[in-house]
mmCIF file of C-alpha atoms in Angstrom:
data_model
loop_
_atom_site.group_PDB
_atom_site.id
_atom_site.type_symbol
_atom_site.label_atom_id
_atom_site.label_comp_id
_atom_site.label_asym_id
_atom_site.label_seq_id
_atom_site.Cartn_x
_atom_site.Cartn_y
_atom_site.Cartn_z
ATOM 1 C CA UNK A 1 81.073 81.012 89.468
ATOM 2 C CA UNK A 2 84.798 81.552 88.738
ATOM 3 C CA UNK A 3 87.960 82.490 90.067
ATOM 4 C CA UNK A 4 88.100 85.597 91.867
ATOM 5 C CA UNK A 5 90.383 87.863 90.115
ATOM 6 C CA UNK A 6 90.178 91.599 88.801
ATOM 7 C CA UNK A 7 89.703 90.974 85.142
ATOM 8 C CA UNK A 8 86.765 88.836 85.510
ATOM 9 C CA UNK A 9 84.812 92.446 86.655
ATOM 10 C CA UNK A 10 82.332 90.786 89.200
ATOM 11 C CA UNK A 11 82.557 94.322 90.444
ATOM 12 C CA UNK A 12 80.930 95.537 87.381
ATOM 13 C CA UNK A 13 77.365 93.496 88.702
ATOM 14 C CA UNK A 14 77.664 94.802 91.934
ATOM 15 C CA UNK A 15 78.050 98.305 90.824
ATOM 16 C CA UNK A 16 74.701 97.320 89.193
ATOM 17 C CA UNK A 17 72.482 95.384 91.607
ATOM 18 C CA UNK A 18 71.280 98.434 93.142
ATOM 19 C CA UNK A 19 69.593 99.280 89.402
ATOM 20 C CA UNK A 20 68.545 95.866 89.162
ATOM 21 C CA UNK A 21 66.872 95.536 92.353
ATOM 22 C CA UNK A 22 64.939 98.988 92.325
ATOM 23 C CA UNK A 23 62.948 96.637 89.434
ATOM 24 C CA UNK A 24 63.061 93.644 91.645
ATOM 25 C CA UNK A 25 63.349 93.804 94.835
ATOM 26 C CA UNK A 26 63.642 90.325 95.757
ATOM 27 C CA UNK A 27 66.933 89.632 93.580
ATOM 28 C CA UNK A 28 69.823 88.103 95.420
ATOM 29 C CA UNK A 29 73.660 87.433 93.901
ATOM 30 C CA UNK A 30 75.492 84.343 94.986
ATOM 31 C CA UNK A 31 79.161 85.047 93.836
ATOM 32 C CA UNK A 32 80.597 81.447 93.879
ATOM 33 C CA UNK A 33 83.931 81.219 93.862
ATOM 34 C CA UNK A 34 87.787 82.046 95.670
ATOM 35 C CA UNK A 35 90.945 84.529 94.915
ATOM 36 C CA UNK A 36 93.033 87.377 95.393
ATOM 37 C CA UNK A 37 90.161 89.641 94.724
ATOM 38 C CA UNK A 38 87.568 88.640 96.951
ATOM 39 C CA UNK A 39 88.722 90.983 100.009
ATOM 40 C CA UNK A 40 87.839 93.961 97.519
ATOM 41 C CA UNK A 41 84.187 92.442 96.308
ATOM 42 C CA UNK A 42 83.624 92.412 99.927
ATOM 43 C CA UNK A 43 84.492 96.119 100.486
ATOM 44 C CA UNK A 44 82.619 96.909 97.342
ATOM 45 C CA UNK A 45 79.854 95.208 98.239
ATOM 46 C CA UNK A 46 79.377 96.786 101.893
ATOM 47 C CA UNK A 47 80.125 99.969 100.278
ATOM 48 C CA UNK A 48 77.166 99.232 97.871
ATOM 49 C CA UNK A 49 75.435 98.165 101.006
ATOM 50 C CA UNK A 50 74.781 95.222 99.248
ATOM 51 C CA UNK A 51 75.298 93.008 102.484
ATOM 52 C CA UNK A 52 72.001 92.062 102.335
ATOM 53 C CA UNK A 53 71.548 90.897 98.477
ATOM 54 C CA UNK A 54 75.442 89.333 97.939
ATOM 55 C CA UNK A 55 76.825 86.078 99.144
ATOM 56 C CA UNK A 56 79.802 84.801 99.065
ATOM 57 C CA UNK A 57 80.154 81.332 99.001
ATOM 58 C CA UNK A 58 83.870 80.573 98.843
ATOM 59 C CA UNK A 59 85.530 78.107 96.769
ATOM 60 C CA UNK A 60 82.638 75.246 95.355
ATOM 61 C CA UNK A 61 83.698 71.629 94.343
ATOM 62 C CA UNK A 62 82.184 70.591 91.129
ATOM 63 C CA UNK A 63 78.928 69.238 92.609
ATOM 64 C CA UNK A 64 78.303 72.229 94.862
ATOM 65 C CA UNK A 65 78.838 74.469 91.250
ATOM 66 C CA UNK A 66 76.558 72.053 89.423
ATOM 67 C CA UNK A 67 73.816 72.776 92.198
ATOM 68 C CA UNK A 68 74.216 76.450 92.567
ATOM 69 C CA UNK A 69 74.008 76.393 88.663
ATOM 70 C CA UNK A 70 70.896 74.175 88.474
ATOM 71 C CA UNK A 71 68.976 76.451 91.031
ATOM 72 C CA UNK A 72 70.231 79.875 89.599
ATOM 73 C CA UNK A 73 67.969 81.575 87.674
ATOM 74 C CA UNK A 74 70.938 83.041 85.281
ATOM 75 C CA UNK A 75 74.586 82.867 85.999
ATOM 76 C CA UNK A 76 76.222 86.140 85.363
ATOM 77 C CA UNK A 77 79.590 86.333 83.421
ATOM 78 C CA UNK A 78 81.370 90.109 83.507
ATOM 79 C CA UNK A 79 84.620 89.136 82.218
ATOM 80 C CA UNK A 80 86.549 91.487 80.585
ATOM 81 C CA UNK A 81 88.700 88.890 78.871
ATOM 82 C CA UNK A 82 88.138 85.037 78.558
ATOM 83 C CA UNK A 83 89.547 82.598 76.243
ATOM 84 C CA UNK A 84 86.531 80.254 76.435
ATOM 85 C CA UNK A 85 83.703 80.643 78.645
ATOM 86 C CA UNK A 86 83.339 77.568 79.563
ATOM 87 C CA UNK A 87 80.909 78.451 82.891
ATOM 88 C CA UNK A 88 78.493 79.644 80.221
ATOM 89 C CA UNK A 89 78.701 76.136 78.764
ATOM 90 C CA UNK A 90 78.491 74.360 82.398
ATOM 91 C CA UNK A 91 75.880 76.675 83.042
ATOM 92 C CA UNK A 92 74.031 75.477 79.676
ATOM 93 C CA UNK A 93 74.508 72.104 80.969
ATOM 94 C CA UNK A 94 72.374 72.583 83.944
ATOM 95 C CA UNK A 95 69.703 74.507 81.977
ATOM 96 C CA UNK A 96 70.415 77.756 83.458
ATOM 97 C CA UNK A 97 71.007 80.729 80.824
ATOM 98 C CA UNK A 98 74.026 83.305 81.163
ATOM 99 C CA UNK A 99 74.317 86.797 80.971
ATOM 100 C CA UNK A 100 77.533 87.390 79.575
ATOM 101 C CA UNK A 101 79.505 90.786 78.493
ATOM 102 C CA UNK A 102 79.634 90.259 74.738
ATOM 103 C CA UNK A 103 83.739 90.074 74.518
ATOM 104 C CA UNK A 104 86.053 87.520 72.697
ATOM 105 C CA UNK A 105 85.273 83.643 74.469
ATOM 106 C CA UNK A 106 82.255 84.752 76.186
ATOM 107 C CA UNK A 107 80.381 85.607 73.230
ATOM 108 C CA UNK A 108 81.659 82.138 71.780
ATOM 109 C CA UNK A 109 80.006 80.130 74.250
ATOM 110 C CA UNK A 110 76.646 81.790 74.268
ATOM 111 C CA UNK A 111 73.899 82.272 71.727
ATOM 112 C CA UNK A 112 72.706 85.466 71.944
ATOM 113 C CA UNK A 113 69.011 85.727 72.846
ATOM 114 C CA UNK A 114 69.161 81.825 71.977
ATOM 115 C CA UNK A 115 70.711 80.202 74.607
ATOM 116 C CA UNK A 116 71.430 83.466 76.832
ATOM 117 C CA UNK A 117 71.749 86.969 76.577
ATOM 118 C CA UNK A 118 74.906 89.348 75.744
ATOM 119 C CA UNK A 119 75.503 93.236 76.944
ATOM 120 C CA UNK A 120 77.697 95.690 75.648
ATOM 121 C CA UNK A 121 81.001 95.804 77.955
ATOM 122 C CA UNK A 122 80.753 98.321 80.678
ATOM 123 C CA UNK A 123 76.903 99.633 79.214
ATOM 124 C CA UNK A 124 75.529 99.450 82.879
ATOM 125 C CA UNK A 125 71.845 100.222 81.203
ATOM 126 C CA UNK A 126 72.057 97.693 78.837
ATOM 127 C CA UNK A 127 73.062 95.081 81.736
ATOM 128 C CA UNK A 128 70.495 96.145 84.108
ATOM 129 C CA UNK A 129 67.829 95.716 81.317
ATOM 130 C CA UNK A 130 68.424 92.426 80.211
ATOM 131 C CA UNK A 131 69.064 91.193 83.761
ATOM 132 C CA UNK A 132 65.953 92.499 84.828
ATOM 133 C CA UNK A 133 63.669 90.924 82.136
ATOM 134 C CA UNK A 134 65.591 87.498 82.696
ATOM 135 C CA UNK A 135 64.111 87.700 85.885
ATOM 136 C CA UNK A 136 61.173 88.804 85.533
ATOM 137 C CA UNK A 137 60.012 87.089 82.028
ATOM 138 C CA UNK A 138 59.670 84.130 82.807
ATOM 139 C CA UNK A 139 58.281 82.534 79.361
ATOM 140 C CA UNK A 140 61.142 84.382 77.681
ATOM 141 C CA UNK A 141 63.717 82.821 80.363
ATOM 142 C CA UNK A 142 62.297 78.926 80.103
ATOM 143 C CA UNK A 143 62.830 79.082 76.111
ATOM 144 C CA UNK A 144 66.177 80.331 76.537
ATOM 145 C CA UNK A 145 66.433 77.772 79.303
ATOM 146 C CA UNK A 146 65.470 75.139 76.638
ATOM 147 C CA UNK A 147 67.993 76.404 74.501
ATOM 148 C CA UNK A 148 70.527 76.894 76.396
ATOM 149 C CA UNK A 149 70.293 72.966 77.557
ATOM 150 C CA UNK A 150 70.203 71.859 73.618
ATOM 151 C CA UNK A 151 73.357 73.953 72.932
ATOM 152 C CA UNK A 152 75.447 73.351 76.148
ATOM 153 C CA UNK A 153 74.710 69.234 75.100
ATOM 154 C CA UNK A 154 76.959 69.898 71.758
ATOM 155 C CA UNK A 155 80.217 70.586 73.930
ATOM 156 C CA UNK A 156 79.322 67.912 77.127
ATOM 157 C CA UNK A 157 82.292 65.275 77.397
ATOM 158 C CA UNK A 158 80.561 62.376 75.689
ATOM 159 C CA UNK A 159 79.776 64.329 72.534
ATOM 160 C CA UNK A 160 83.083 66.294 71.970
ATOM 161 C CA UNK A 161 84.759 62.544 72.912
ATOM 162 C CA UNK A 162 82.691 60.767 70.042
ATOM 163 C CA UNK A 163 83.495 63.166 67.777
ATOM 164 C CA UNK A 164 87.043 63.255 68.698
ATOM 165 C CA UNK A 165 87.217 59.497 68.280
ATOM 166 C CA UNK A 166 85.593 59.612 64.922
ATOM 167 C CA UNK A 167 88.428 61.895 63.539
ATOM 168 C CA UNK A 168 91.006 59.757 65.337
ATOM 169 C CA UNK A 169 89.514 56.520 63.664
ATOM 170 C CA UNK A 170 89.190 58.421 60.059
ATOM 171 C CA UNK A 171 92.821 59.211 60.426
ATOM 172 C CA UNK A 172 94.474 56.102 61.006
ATOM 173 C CA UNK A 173 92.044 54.905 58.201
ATOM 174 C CA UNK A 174 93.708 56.640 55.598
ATOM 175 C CA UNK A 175 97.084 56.936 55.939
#
């Protein structure tokens, strides 16, 4: 769920599936989401032969992303490069843990193995792996899902906004 553009690697998951779905079969990839590099997913994808596993949704309004999110079973963030990973934390919101490469932002907005799981950049083994037990661990996904609700509740609006106010207030207190 994101913009599509080159540094946000969704072509790193694809280049996976295949891996992923030797160890389940049934495993589908929704890439939500417009930009300037969708028309290469698309190649990559049929060169994959992945036509069959991928869709493309297209640009999503807020709601639609809140109900792909709430139905996912993990929402996979590749990035190369964020500044904050806030998808992770939307994600969080719904319940719904991420799998996120473990770089600068993304690793800041998940909890490793608490409220979602982290792979080494560009380790295609380690990705596969902890994709493949998300979905198929069930127990071990629904406590992370747990988690991942309790953490993603510390950054919705009405908490950061009370907390903002409270600093605002204790400033003009003491002048």
């Amino acid at each position: 769920v994101s913009r599509l553009k080159k540094y946000k690697n969704v072509q790193f998951a694809l280049e996976c599936l295949p891996a992923v779905a030797a160890r389940v079969p049934a495993v589908k990839l929704m890439i939500a989401g417009a930009g300037d590099y969708e028309k290469t997913l698309k190649a990559r994808c049929r060169a994959l032969n992945l036509e069959n596993r991928v869709f493309f949704s297209g640009y999503v309004n807020e709601e639609m992303k809140r109900d792909i999110l709430s139905r996912a079973h993990a929402i996979v963030n590749p990035s190369v490069k964020e500044g904050w990973g806030i998808t992770n934390i939307e994600a969080a919101l719904c319940g719904t843990v991420s799998l996120s490469s473990n770089v600068p932002g993304l690793r800041d907005s998940v909890r490793d193995h608490v409220s979602g799981l982290l792979y080494d950049p560009g380790n295609r083994a380690d990705f596969t792996d902890k994709a493949v037990r998300l979905l198929t661990d069930a127990p071990f996904r629904q406590a992370l899902e747990k988690e991942a609700l309790a953490f993603g509740r510390q950054y919705a609006w009405e908490t950061v906004a009370g907390k903002m106010a409270r600093c605002v207030e204790a400033a003009l207190s003491n002048p």
